[in-house]
Amino acid sequence: CSFAEVAGALDRSEAACRQLAARARAHVREARPRSATAADRHPEPNEGHARLVSAFVAAAQSGDVNALLQMLTDDVRFVADGGGKANAARHVIEGPGRTAHIVVAATKAGGAERWTMQFGLVNGLPGVIAYGADGSAQTVAFEIDGDRIRAIYIVRNPDKVGHLALPR
């Protein structure tokens, strides 16, 4: 809706509605950043993070939901981008239970045994680049809070990961 429509519905001026919107946006920003800032990211893979990511991948591949639950924060988020061209969750998944179950289901459906994985940094976060036997690729980045995972970002959109080549 435009500010004029909102102003009419609330019986306020457009300027007052703009100010309310600005204050609301500022309040949301201050509440808690949802992703790591450049200062929070590590320039080199952290050994503890690498162990956590490795354990997460192993638990996902074995279908161990309980192990995954132990690695996730209570407010974990799972965000996937298939760009309408690759299978991916269409909405953000929130909560450890839902996240653990979708990770296991996606890992089974994707045939994890047919993927080659390279651990490292993905957009400044600890992660994995997975290469499919069919030449496809996907990235999985983990936002880590202490010793648990706060967010998982998967990119499967071939327009965004098509440049990744299987290492020789």
Short mmCIF file of C-alpha atoms in Angstrom, two decimals, residues 7-168:
data_model
loop_
_atom_site.label_atom_id
_atom_site.label_comp_id
_atom_site.label_asym_id
_atom_site.label_seq_id
_atom_site.Cartn_x
_atom_site.Cartn_y
_atom_site.Cartn_z
CA ALA A 7 -2.80 7.44 5.96
CA GLY A 8 -6.41 7.27 4.84
CA ALA A 9 -7.01 3.96 6.60
CA LEU A 10 -5.44 5.17 9.85
CA ASP A 11 -6.85 8.68 9.63
CA ARG A 12 -3.34 10.16 9.92
CA SER A 13 -1.19 12.30 7.68
CA GLU A 14 1.19 10.74 5.15
CA ALA A 15 4.12 12.33 7.00
CA ALA A 16 3.03 10.69 10.27
CA CYS A 17 2.74 7.31 8.52
CA ARG A 18 6.20 7.68 7.01
CA GLN A 19 7.60 8.46 10.47
CA LEU A 20 5.82 5.42 11.98
CA ALA A 21 7.27 3.21 9.24
CA ALA A 22 10.77 4.62 9.77
CA ARG A 23 10.55 3.99 13.51
CA ALA A 24 9.26 0.45 12.95
CA ARG A 25 12.11 -0.34 10.54
CA ALA A 26 14.66 1.03 13.03
CA HIS A 27 13.12 -1.03 15.84
CA VAL A 28 13.30 -4.21 13.76
CA ARG A 29 16.96 -3.54 12.83
CA GLU A 30 17.89 -2.98 16.48
CA ALA A 31 16.13 -6.11 17.75
CA ARG A 32 18.69 -8.59 16.46
CA PRO A 33 20.66 -8.89 13.28
CA ARG A 34 19.60 -12.05 11.44
CA SER A 35 22.87 -12.59 9.62
CA ALA A 36 26.49 -12.19 10.46
CA THR A 37 28.12 -8.91 9.59
CA ALA A 38 31.47 -8.75 7.87
CA ALA A 39 33.10 -8.14 11.27
CA ASP A 40 31.53 -11.34 12.64
CA ARG A 41 32.79 -13.51 9.83
CA HIS A 42 36.12 -15.25 10.04
CA PRO A 43 38.73 -14.68 7.30
CA GLU A 44 39.86 -18.30 7.59
CA PRO A 45 37.92 -21.43 8.45
CA ASN A 46 37.73 -21.86 12.23
CA GLU A 47 38.61 -25.38 13.42
CA GLY A 48 35.64 -25.55 15.81
CA HIS A 49 33.28 -24.40 13.09
CA ALA A 50 34.73 -26.96 10.68
CA ARG A 51 34.07 -29.72 13.23
CA LEU A 52 30.50 -28.50 13.73
CA VAL A 53 29.84 -28.36 9.98
CA SER A 54 31.35 -31.83 9.51
CA ALA A 55 29.22 -33.24 12.34
CA PHE A 56 26.14 -31.56 10.86
CA VAL A 57 26.77 -33.07 7.42
CA ALA A 58 27.34 -36.52 8.94
CA ALA A 59 24.14 -36.31 10.99
CA ALA A 60 22.16 -35.12 7.96
CA GLN A 61 23.51 -37.96 5.81
CA SER A 62 22.75 -40.58 8.46
CA GLY A 63 19.29 -39.12 9.13
CA ASP A 64 20.05 -38.50 12.82
CA VAL A 65 17.43 -35.88 13.71
CA ASN A 66 18.35 -35.95 17.42
CA ALA A 67 21.99 -35.14 16.68
CA LEU A 68 20.92 -32.27 14.40
CA LEU A 69 18.63 -30.89 17.12
CA GLN A 70 21.61 -30.67 19.49
CA MET A 71 23.51 -28.55 16.95
CA LEU A 72 20.74 -25.98 16.30
CA THR A 73 19.80 -22.88 18.27
CA ASP A 74 16.21 -22.48 19.42
CA ASP A 75 15.66 -19.72 16.84
CA VAL A 76 17.44 -21.40 13.92
CA ARG A 77 16.39 -20.44 10.38
CA PHE A 78 16.74 -22.45 7.18
CA VAL A 79 16.78 -20.36 4.00
CA ALA A 80 17.00 -21.94 0.55
CA ASP A 81 17.26 -20.40 -2.91
CA GLY A 82 16.40 -22.57 -5.88
CA GLY A 83 15.43 -19.61 -8.05
CA GLY A 84 12.49 -21.61 -9.39
CA LYS A 85 15.01 -23.73 -11.29
CA ALA A 86 16.11 -26.21 -8.60
CA ASN A 87 14.19 -27.88 -5.79
CA ALA A 88 14.35 -25.81 -2.62
CA ALA A 89 12.13 -24.84 0.29
CA ARG A 90 9.91 -21.99 -0.86
CA HIS A 91 9.67 -20.32 2.53
CA VAL A 92 12.02 -19.71 5.42
CA ILE A 93 11.85 -22.64 7.83
CA GLU A 94 12.11 -21.65 11.49
CA GLY A 95 12.76 -23.67 14.61
CA PRO A 96 15.02 -26.62 15.34
CA GLY A 97 12.45 -29.38 14.84
CA ARG A 98 11.25 -28.21 11.45
CA THR A 99 14.79 -27.41 10.34
CA ALA A 100 16.21 -30.81 11.37
CA HIS A 101 13.41 -32.67 9.61
CA ILE A 102 13.70 -30.70 6.37
CA VAL A 103 17.48 -31.15 6.36
CA VAL A 104 17.11 -34.93 6.69
CA ALA A 105 14.34 -35.08 4.07
CA ALA A 106 16.28 -32.92 1.60
CA THR A 107 19.47 -34.93 2.15
CA LYS A 108 17.66 -38.21 1.47
CA ALA A 109 15.79 -36.82 -1.54
CA GLY A 110 18.96 -35.34 -2.99
CA GLY A 111 20.89 -38.60 -2.80
CA ALA A 112 23.70 -37.32 -0.57
CA GLU A 113 25.91 -40.27 -1.50
CA ARG A 114 26.14 -38.90 -5.05
CA TRP A 115 27.56 -35.52 -3.95
CA THR A 116 31.21 -34.55 -3.53
CA MET A 117 31.70 -31.98 -0.77
CA GLN A 118 34.34 -29.33 -0.30
CA PHE A 119 34.44 -27.62 3.10
CA GLY A 120 35.49 -23.99 3.45
CA LEU A 121 34.04 -20.49 3.51
CA VAL A 122 30.86 -19.65 1.63
CA ASN A 123 30.21 -15.91 1.43
CA GLY A 124 32.36 -15.43 4.52
CA LEU A 125 30.61 -18.11 6.57
CA PRO A 126 31.70 -21.67 7.34
CA GLY A 127 30.14 -23.94 4.78
CA VAL A 128 30.20 -26.55 2.09
CA ILE A 129 30.17 -26.50 -1.67
CA ALA A 130 28.49 -29.70 -2.87
CA TYR A 131 29.01 -30.99 -6.39
CA GLY A 132 26.49 -33.39 -7.91
CA ALA A 133 27.38 -36.29 -10.17
CA ASP A 134 25.24 -34.58 -12.82
CA GLY A 135 27.47 -31.48 -12.78
CA SER A 136 25.15 -29.42 -10.58
CA ALA A 137 26.42 -27.51 -7.56
CA GLN A 138 25.00 -25.99 -4.42
CA THR A 139 26.37 -24.05 -1.50
CA VAL A 140 25.47 -24.41 2.15
CA ALA A 141 26.59 -21.66 4.53
CA PHE A 142 26.21 -21.85 8.30
CA GLU A 143 25.77 -18.92 10.63
CA ILE A 144 27.19 -20.13 13.92
CA ASP A 145 26.43 -18.72 17.35
CA GLY A 146 28.87 -20.10 19.91
CA ASP A 147 28.87 -23.84 19.31
CA ARG A 148 25.48 -24.10 17.62
CA ILE A 149 24.04 -23.26 14.22
CA ARG A 150 21.76 -20.20 14.09
CA ALA A 151 21.04 -20.15 10.35
CA ILE A 152 21.55 -22.33 7.29
CA TYR A 153 21.67 -20.71 3.86
CA ILE A 154 21.42 -23.00 0.86
CA VAL A 155 21.84 -21.75 -2.70
CA ARG A 156 20.82 -24.19 -5.43
CA ASN A 157 19.83 -21.65 -8.07
CA PRO A 158 21.93 -22.58 -11.11
CA ASP A 159 22.11 -18.92 -12.12
CA LYS A 160 23.99 -18.22 -8.88
CA VAL A 161 26.11 -21.37 -8.51
CA GLY A 162 26.57 -22.39 -12.14
CA HIS A 163 30.05 -20.84 -12.18
CA LEU A 164 31.30 -23.32 -9.60
CA ALA A 165 33.39 -26.03 -11.17
CA LEU A 166 34.20 -29.40 -9.66
CA PRO A 167 37.77 -29.20 -8.34
CA ARG A 168 40.29 -31.42 -10.09
#
